GROMACS .gro file of C-alpha atoms in nm:
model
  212
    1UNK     CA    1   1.165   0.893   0.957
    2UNK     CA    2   0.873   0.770   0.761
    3UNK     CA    3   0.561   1.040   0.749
    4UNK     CA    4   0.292   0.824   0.648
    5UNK     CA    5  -0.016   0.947   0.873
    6UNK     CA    6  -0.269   1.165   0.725
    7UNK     CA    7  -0.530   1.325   1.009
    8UNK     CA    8  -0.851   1.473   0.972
    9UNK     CA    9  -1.008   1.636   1.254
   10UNK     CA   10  -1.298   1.778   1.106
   11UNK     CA   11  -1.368   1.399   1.042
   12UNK     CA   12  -1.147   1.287   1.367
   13UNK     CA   13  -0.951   1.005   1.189
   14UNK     CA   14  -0.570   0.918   1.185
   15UNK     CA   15  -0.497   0.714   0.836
   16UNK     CA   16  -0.161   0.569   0.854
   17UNK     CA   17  -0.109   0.486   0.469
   18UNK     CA   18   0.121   0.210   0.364
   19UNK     CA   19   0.238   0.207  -0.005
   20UNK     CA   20   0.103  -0.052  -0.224
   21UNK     CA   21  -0.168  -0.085  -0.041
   22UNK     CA   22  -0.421   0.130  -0.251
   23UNK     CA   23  -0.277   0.419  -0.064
   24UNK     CA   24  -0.333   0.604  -0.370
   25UNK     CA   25  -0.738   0.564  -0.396
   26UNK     CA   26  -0.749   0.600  -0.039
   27UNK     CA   27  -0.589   0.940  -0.057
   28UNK     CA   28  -0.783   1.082  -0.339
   29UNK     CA   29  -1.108   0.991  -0.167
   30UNK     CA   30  -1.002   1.118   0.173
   31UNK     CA   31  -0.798   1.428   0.060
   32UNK     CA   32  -1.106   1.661   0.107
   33UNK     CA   33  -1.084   1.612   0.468
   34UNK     CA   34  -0.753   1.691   0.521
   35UNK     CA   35  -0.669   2.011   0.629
   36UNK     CA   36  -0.394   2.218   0.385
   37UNK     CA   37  -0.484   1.990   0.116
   38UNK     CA   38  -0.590   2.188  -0.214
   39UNK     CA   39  -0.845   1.882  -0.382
   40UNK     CA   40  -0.663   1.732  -0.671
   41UNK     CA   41  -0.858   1.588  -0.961
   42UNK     CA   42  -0.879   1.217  -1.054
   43UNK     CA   43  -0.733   1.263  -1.392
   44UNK     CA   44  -0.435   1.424  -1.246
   45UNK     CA   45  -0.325   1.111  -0.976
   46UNK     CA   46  -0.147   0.882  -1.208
   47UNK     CA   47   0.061   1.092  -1.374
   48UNK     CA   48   0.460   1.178  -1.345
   49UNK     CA   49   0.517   1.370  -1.018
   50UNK     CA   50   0.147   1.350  -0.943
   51UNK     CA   51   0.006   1.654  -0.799
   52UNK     CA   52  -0.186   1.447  -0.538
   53UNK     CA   53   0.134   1.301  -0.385
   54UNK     CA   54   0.273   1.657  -0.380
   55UNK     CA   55  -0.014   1.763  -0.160
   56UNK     CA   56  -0.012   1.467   0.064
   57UNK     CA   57   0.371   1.490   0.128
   58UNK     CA   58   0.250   1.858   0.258
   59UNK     CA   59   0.042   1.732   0.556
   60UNK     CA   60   0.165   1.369   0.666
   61UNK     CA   61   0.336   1.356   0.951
   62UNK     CA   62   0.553   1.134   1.158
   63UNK     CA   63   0.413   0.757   1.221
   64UNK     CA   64   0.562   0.830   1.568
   65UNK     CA   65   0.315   1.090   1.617
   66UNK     CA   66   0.047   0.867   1.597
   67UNK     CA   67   0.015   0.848   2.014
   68UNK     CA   68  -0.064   1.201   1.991
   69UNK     CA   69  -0.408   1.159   1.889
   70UNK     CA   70  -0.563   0.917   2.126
   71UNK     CA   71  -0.903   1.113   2.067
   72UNK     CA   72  -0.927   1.015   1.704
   73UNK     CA   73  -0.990   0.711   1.532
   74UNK     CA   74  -0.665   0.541   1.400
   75UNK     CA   75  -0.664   0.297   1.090
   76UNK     CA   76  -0.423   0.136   0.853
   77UNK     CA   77  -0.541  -0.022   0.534
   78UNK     CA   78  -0.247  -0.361   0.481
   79UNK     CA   79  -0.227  -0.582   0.170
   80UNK     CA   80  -0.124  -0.966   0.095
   81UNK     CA   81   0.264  -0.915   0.068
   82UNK     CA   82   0.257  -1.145  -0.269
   83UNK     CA   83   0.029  -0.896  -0.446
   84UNK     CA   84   0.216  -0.579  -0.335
   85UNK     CA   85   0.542  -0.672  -0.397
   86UNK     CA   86   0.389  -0.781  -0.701
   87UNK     CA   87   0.264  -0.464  -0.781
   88UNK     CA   88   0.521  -0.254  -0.687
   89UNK     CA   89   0.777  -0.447  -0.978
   90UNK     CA   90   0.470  -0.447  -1.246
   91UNK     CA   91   0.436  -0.089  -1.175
   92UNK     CA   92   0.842   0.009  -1.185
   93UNK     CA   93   1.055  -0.267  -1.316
   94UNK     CA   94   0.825  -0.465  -1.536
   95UNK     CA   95   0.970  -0.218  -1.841
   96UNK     CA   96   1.301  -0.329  -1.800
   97UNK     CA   97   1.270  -0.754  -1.756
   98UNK     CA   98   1.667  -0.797  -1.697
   99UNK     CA   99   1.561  -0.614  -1.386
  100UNK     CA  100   1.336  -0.920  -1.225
  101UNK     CA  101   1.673  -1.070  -1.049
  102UNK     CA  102   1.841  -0.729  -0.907
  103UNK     CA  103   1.450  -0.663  -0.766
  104UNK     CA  104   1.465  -1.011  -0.619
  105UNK     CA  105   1.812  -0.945  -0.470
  106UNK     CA  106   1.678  -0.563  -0.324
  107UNK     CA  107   1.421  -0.710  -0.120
  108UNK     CA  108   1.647  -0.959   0.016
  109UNK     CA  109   1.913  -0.729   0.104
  110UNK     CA  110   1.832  -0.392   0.052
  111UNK     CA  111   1.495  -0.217   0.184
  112UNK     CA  112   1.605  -0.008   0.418
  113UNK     CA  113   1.333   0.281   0.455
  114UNK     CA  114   1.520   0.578   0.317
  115UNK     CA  115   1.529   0.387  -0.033
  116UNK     CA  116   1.269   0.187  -0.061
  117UNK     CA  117   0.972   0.251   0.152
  118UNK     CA  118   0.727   0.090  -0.126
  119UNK     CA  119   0.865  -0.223  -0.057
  120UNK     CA  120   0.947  -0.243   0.351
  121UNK     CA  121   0.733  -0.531   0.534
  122UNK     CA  122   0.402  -0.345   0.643
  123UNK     CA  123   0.482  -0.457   1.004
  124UNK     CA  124   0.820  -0.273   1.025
  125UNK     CA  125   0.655   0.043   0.905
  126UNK     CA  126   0.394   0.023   1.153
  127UNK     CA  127   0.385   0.137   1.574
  128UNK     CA  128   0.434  -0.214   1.793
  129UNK     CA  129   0.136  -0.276   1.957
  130UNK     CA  130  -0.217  -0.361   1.790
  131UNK     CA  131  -0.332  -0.082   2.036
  132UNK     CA  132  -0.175   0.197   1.864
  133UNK     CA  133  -0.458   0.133   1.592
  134UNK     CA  134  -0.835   0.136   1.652
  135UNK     CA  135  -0.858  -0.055   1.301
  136UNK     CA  136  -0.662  -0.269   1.067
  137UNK     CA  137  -0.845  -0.296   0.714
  138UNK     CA  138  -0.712  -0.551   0.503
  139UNK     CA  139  -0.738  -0.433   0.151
  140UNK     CA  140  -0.891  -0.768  -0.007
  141UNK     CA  141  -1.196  -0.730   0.257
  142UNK     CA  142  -1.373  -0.439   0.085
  143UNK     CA  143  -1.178  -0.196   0.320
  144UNK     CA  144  -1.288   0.117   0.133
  145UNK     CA  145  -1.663   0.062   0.167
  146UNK     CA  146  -1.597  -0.048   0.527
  147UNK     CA  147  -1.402   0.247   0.592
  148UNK     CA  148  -1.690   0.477   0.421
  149UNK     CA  149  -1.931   0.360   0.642
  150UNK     CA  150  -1.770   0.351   0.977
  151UNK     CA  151  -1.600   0.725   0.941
  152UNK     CA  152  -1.967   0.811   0.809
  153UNK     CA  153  -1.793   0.974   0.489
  154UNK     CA  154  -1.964   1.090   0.165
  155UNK     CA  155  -1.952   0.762  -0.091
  156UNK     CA  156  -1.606   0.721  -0.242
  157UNK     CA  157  -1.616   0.773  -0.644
  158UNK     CA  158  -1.594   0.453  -0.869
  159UNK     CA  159  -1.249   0.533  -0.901
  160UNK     CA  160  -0.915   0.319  -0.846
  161UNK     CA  161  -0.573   0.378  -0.939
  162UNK     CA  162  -0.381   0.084  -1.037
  163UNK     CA  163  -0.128   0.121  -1.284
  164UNK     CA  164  -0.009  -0.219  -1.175
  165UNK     CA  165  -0.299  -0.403  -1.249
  166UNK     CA  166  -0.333  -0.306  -1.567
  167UNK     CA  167   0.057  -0.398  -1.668
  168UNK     CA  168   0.034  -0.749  -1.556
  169UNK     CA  169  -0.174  -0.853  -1.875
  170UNK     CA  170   0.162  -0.727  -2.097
  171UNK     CA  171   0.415  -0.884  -1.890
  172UNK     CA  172   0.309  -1.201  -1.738
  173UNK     CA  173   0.599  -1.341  -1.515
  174UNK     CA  174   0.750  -1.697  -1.606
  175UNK     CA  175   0.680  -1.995  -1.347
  176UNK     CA  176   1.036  -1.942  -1.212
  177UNK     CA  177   1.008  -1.620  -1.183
  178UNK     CA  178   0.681  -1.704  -0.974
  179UNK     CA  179   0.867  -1.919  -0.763
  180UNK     CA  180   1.169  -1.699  -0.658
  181UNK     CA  181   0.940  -1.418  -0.603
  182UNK     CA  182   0.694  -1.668  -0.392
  183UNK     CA  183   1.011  -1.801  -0.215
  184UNK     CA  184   1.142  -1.441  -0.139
  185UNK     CA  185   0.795  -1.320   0.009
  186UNK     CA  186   0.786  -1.626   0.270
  187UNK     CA  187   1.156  -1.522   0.363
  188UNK     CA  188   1.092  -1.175   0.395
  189UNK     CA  189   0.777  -1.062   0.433
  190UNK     CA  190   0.695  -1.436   0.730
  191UNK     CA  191   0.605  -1.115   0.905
  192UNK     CA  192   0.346  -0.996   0.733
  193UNK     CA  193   0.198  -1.295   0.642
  194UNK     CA  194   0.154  -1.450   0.996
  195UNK     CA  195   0.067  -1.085   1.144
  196UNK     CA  196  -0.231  -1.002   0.904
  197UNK     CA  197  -0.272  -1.379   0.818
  198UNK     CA  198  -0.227  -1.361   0.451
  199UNK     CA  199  -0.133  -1.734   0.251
  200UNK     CA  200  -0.033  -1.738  -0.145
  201UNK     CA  201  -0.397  -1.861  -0.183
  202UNK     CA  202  -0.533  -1.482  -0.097
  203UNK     CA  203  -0.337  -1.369  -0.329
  204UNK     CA  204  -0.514  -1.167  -0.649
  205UNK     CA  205  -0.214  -1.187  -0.877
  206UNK     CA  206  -0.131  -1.577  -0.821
  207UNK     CA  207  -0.481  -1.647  -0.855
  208UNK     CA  208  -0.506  -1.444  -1.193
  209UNK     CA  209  -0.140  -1.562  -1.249
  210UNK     CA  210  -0.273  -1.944  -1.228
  211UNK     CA  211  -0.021  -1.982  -0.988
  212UNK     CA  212  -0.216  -2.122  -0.740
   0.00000   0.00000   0.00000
C-alpha cells in the first residue's frame, strides 16, 4: 500500500507526493505544516537516510485515504516521464554504467510498487478519477510558486534538491542509450504521457541532452 499523502489541516491541504517529482523540495517547504513533523534543516535533506524522509514516512498516510478529506484541498505535483526516469538512474545507477541495460530491463518488467515506487507510472500511483484531486501541478509549469500562492503559504526558500541534476554533467548518456531509454518511456510510461500531455520535446534532460 503506497502512503504518499501528506495533510495539513492547519493549512487544509492534502499533498499526494509522487517520487521524482521534486517531492523532496516540496516536502521541505511544506513540512512546517504538517502536524508530528519535527522541522528538518535544508542541509540535512540530501544526505544518507535523510532525516526529512524519516519524518515524512511518520505522517503519510494511505493514497486510499485520500476520499476522506473532501473538505481540504487535494493536489499532486506530476513530472515529464523522460526527465524522471531520467533522474531517478542519474541519481542511483549512473555510478555503476554496466547498470544502464538491467535499469532498462526493470522498468520494462519489473516496477511493481513494493520495489520500486520511484519509478511506477505516476498514473498507477494515483486515485482513478480527475475528481479525487482539486489540482494537478505539473512540475515544469512553476508548480511551487503556483502552489505558494493558491494555499496562501509563507514564500518557499531558494532551495531545491536535485542530486540528479547535478550528476548528469559527469555522466552524459550515449545516443543509444538515449534511444532505448526514449523507446522504453513511450512503451511504458504512453500513460503518463497522454494523461498529463507530456512529448520528448518538454523534456529538460533531452533538451540539455541535445536530444531533441
Amino acid at each position: 500500500m503506497l502512503r504518499q499523502l501528506l495533510v495539513s489541516n492547519e493549512k487544509n491541504f492534502v499533498y499526494h507526493f509522487i517520487p521524482r517529482a521534486g517531492a523532496s523540495s516540496l516536502k521541505y517547504h511544506l513540512q512546517k505544516y504538517l502536524e508530528g513533523v519535527v522541522p528538518v534543516h535544508k542541509d540535512d535533506v540530501e544526505v544518507h537516510d535523510s532525516p526529512l524522509h524519516k519524518e515524512i514516512r511518520k505522517v503519510a498516510r494511505p493514497v486510499v485515504d485520500l476520499p476522506n478529506y473532501p473538505n481540504h484541498f487535494k493536489f499532486v505535483v506530476v513530472r515529464n516521464p523522460y526527465d524522471r526516469i531520467i533522474s531517478y538512474y542519474y541519481e542511483y545507477i549512473a555510478e555503476d554504467f554496466d547498470k544502464f541495460l538491467e535499469y532498462i530491463d526493470v522498468l520494462r518488467h519489473d516496477w511493481q510498487p513494493k520495489k520500486h515506487d520511484h519509478i511506477i507510472p505516476i498514473r498507477y500511483m494515483m486515485l482513478s478519477g480527475a475528481s479525487y484531486y482539486d489540482r494537478i501541478y505539473r512540475l515544469e509549469d512553476n508548480a511551487f510558486e503556483m502552489i505558494q500562492t493558491e494555499l496562501n503559504l509563507d514564500p518557499f526558500e531558494d532551495v531545491r534538491f536535485s542530486v540528479s541534476s547535478r550528476l548528469g554533467e559527469q555522466h552524459p548518456l550515449t545516443e543509444t542509450q538515449m534511444k532505448n531509454l526514449c523507446d522504453l518511456v513511450e512503451e511504458v510510461y504512453d500513460i503518463d504521457l497522454l494523461t498529463f500531455n507530456y512529448t520528448r520535446e518538454d523534456s529538460n534532460y533531452l533538451r540539455r541532452m541535445h536530444y531533441v
